[in-house]
Coordinates of C-alpha atoms and ligand atoms in Angstrom, one line a residue:
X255 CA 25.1 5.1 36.3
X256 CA 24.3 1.8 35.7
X257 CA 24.6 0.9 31.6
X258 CA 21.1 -0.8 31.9
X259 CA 19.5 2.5 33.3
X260 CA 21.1 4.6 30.6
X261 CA 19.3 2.5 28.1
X262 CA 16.2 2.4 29.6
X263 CA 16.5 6.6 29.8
X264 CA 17.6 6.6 25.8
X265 CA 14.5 4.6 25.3
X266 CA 12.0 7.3 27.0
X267 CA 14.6 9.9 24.6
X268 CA 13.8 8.1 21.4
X269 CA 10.0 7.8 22.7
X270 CA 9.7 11.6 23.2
X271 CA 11.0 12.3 20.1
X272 CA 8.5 9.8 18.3
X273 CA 6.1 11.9 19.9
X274 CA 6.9 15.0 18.8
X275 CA 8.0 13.8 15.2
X276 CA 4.0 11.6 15.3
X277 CA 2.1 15.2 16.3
X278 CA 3.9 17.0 12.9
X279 CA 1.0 15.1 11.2
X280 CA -1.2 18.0 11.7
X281 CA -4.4 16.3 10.2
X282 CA -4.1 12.0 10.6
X283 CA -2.7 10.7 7.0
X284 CA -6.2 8.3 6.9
X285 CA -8.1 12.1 6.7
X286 CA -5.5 14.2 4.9
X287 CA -5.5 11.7 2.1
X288 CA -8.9 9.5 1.7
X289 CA -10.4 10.2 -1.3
X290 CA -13.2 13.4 -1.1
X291 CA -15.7 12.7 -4.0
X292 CA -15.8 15.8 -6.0
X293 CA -12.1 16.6 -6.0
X294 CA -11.0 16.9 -9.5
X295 CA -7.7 14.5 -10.1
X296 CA -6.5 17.0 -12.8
X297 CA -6.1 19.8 -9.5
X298 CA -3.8 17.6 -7.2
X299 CA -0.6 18.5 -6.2
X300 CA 1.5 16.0 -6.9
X301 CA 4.6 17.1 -4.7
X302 CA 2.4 18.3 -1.7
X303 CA 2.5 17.0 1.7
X304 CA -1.4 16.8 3.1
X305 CA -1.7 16.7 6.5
X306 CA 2.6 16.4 7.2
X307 CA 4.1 19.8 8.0
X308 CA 7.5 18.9 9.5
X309 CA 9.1 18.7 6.2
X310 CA 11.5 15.7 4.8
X311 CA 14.0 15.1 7.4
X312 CA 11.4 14.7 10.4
X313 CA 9.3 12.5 8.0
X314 CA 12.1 10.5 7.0
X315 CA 13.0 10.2 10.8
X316 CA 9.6 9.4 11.8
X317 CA 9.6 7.0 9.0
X318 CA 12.3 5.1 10.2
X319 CA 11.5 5.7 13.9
X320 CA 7.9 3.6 13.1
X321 CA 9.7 0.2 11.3
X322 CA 9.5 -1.4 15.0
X323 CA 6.2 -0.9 15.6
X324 CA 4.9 -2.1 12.3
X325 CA 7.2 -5.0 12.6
X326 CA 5.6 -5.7 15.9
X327 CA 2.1 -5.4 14.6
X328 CA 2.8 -7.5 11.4
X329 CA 4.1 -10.3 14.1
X330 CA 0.8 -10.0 16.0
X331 CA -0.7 -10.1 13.1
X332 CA 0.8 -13.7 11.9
X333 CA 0.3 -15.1 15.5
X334 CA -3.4 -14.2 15.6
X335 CA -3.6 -16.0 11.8
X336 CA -1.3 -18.9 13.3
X337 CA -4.3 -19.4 16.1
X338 CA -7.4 -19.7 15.0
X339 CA -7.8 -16.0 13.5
X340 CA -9.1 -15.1 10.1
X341 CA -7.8 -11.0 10.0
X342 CA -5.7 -10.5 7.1
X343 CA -4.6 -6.5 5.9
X344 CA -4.4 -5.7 2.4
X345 CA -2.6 -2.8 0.7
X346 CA -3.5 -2.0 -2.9
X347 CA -1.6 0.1 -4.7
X348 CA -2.1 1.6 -7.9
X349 CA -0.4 4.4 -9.7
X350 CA 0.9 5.2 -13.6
X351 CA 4.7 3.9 -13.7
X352 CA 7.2 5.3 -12.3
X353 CA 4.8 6.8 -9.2
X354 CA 6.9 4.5 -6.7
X355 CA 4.8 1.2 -6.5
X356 CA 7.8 -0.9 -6.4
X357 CA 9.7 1.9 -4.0
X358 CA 6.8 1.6 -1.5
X359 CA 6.9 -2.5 -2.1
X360 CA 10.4 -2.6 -1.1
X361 CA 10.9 0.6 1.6
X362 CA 7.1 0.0 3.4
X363 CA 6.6 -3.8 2.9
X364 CA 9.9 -4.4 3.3
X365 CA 10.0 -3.2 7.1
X366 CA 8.2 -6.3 7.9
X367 CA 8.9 -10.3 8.1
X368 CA 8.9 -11.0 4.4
X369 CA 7.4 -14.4 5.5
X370 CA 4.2 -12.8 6.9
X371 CA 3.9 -10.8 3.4
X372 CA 2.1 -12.1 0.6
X373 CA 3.0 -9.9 -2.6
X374 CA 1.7 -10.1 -5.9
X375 CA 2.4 -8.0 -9.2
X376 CA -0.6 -7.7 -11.5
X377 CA 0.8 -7.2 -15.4
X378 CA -1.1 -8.4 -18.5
X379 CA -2.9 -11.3 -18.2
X380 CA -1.4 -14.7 -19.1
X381 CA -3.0 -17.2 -21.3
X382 CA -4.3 -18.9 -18.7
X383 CA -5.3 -15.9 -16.6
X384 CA -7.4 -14.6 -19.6
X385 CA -9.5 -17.5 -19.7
X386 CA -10.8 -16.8 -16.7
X387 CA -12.7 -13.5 -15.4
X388 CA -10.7 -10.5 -14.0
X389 CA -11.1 -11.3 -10.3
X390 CA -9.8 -15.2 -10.5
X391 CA -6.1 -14.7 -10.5
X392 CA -7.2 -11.4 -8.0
X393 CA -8.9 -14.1 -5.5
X394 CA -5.9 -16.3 -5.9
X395 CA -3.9 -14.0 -4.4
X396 CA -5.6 -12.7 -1.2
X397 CA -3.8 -12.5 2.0
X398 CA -4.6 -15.9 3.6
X399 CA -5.4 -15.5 7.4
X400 CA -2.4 -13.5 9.5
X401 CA -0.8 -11.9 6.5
X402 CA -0.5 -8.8 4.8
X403 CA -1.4 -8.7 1.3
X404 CA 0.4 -6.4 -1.3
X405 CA -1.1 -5.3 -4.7
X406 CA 1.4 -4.0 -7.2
X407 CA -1.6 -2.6 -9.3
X408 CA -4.7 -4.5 -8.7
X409 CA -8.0 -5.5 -10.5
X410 CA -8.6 -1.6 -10.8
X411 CA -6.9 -2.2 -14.0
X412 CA -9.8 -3.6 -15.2
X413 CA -11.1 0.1 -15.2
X414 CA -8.1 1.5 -16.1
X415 CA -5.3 0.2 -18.8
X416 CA -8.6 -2.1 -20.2
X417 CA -10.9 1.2 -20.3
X418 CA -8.0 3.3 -21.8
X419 CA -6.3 0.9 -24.3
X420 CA -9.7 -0.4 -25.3
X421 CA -9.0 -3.9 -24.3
X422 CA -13.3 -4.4 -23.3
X423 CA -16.2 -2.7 -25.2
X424 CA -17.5 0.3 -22.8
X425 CA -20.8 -1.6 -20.9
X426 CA -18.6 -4.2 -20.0
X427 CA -15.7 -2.1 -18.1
X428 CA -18.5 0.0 -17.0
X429 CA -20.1 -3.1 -15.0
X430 CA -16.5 -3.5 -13.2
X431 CA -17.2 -0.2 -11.0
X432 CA -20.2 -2.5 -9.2
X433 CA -18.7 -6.1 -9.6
X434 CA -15.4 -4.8 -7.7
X435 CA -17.2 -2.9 -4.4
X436 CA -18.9 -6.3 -4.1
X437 CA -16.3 -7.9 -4.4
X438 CA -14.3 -5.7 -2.1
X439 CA -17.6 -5.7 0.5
X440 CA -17.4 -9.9 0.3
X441 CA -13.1 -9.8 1.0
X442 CA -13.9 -7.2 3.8
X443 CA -16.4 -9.8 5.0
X444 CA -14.0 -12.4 5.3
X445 CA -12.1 -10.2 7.9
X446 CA -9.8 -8.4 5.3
X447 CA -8.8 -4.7 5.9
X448 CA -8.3 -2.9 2.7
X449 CA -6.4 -0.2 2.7
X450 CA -6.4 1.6 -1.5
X451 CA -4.0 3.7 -2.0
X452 CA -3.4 5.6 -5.1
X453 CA -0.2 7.1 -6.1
X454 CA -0.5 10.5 -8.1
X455 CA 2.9 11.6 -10.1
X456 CA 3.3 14.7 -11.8
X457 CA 3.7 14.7 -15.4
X458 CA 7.1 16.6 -15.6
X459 CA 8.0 14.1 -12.5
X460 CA 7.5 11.1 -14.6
X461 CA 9.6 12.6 -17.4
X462 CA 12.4 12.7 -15.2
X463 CA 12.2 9.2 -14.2
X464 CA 11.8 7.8 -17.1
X465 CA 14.8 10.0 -18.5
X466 CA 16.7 8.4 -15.6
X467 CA 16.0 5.0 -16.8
X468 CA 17.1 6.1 -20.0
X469 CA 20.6 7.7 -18.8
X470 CA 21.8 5.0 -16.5
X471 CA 22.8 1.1 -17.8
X472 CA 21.0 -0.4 -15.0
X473 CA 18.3 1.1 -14.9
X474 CA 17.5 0.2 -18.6
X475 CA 16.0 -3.0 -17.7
X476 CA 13.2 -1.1 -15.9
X477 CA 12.4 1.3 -19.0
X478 CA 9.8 0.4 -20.8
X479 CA 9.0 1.8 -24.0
X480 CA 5.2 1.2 -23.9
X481 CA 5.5 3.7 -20.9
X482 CA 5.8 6.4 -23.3
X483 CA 2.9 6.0 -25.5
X484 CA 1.1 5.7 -22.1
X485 CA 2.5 9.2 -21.2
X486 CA 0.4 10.3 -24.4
X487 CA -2.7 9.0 -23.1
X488 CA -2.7 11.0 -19.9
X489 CA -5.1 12.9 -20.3
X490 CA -7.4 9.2 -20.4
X491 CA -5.9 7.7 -17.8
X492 CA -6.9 10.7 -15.6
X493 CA -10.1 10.6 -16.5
X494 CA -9.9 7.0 -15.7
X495 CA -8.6 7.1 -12.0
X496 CA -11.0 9.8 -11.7
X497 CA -13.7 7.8 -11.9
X498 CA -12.4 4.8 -10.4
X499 CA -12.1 6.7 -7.2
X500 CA -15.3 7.9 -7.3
X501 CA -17.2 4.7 -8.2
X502 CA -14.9 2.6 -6.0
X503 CA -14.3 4.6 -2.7
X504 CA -16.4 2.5 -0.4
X505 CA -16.1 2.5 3.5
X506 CA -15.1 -1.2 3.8
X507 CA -12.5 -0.5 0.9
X508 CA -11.4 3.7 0.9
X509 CA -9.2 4.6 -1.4
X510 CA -6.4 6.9 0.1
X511 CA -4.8 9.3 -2.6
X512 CA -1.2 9.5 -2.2
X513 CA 1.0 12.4 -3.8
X514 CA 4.2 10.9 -5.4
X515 CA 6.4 13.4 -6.4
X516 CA 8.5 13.1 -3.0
X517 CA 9.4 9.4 -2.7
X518 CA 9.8 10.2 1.0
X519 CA 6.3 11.3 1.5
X520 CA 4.9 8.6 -0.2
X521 CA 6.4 6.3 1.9
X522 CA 6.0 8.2 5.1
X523 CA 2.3 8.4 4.5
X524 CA 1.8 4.7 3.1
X525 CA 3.7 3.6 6.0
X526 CA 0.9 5.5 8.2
X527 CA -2.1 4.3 6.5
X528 CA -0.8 0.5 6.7
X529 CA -0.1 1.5 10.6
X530 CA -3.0 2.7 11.1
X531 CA -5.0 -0.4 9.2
X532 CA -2.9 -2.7 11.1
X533 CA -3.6 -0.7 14.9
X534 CA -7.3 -0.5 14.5
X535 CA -7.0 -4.2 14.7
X536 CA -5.9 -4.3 18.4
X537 CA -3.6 -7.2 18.3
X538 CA -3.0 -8.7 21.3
X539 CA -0.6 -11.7 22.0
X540 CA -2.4 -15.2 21.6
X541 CA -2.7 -17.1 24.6
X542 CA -0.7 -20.4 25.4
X543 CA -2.7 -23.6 24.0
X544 CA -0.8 -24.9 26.9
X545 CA 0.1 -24.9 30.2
X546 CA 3.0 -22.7 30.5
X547 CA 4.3 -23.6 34.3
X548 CA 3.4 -27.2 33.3
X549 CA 5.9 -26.8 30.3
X550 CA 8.7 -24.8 32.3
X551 CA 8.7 -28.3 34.7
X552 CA 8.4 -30.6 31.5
X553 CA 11.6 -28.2 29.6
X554 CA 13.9 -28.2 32.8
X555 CA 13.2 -31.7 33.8
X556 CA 15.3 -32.4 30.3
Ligands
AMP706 P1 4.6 -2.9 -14.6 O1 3.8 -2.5 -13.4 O2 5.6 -1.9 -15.0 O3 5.2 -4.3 -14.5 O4 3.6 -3.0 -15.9 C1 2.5 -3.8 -15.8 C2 1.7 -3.5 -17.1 O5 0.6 -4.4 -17.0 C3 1.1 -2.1 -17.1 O6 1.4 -1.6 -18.4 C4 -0.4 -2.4 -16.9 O7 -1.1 -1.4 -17.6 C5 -0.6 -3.8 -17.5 N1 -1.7 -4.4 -16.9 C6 -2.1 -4.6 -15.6 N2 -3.3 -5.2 -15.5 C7 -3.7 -5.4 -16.8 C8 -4.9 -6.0 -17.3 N3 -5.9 -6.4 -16.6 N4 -5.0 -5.9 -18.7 C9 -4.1 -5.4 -19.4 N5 -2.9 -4.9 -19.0 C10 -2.8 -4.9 -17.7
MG707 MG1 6.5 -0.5 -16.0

């Protein structure tokens, strides 16, 4: 047996068993997890597995089995910006800390041309930031055409740390819920696909991270005191996302809600929802600007 044909038959193996690792999602991740108004935030299970029943190891193997294809459709992606096209994908993702924002940054994103990525933390705002409304430093950082876009927390904040910590008088976060779906409905416009996801972690979860930060030397640069006193406020920042995903869930801009106490599921199933977003686009390859035969004579004439 020739070693080219034992390749090409441990291709069709590694297909197969893509197959049958892709068919464990029972329901699709982009129905299992969108947001169903009426659900009560306070009832999730954090360490459930919606719509996945093949467990950790097949979802981790699937996982991994996917990073070609989503590197393949991020490079499609960038050729169709590179010639002329204006589709960009964005990924929000919010989520209390330690719910795996930065995990899903780095495992998810990270799959991908780094190049083709354009990533963005959203903290406090600067002086400068402040002297400007909520959504300038948020329009700043859109995905230009060809890239993916990554929000490490998002304008939602504006409806969520500003609404809990008192940062705005009530009408005036109230009147973000309308100001961000046109917002949203204008970027979606513009040929952006946004894809919202929103990480939910356990309370007893979070304990354990945080008392991880606290136990290990390097790890301490990622503790955060303030993280503690937001623990206390819980019970606000529930009712906060709660609303949020009801007033904000929109069909140009769904919000996807993501349990986080298994790092691999969230992964697994952000890494579905961002293949999916990035598939529905139906990327082909750009075609030459040139004559290709013309340039094979032109090259081997050199
Ligand atoms: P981290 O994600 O751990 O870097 O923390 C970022 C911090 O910035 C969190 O405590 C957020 O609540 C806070 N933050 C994000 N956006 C805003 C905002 N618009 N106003 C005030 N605080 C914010
Ligand atoms: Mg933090």
């Amino acid at each position: 047996m020739s070693g080219k044909h034992t390749r090409r038959g441990d291709e069709a193996d590694a297909q197969d068993r893509l197959g049958r690792l892709v068919r464990r999602w029972q329901v699709p991740a982009t129905e299992a997890l969108r947001w169903r108004p009426g659900t009560d935030v306070r009832s999730l299970d954090c360490s459930a597995t919606p719509g996945w029943d093949g467990g950790r190891d097949a979802g981790e193997e699937l996982f991994e089995g996917q990073a070609v294809e989503l590197a393949d459709l991020q490079e499609r992606l960038f050729a169709d910006g590179r010639t002329g096209g204006t589709r960009s994908v964005l990924l929000v993702l919010q989520g209390l800390d330690t719910a795996g924002k930065g995990g899903v940054v780095r495992h998810v994103v990270g799959l991908v041309d780094p190049q083709g990525v354009m990533h963005r933390s959203f903290g406090p705002p600067t002086a400068e930031e402040a002297a400007h409304g909520y959504l300038w430093r948020v329009r700043n950082a859109l995905p230009r055409p060809g890239y993916i876009g990554v929000f490490d927390r998002s304008h939602h904040e504006q409806v969520l740390v500003v609404r809990v910590a008192g940062l705005e008088p009530e009408p005036t976060w109230r009147a973000h819920y309308d100001e961000i779906n046109e917002f949203e409905a204008e970027v979606a416009a513009a040929g952006t696909t946004i894809v919202k996801c929103a990480l939910f972690v356990s309370a007893d979860e979070q304990r354990s991270r945080l008392a991880q930060r606290l136990e290990r030397p390097d790890k301490y640069w990622k503790y955060d005191p303030g993280d503690v006193d937001t623990r206390k406020r819980l019970p606000e920042y529930l009712d906060a996302y709660q609303e949020m995903l009801e007033r904000t869930s929109t069909d140009v801009a769904p919000w996807y809600v993501v349990p986080a106490d298994r790092k691999w599921f969230t992964r697994l199933a952000v890494g579905e929802l961002l293949l999916d977003a990035l598939r529905s686009l139906d990327l082909g390859w750009p075609e030459p600007a040139f004559d290709v035969e013309e340039e094979r004579r032109r090259l081997a004439a050199t």
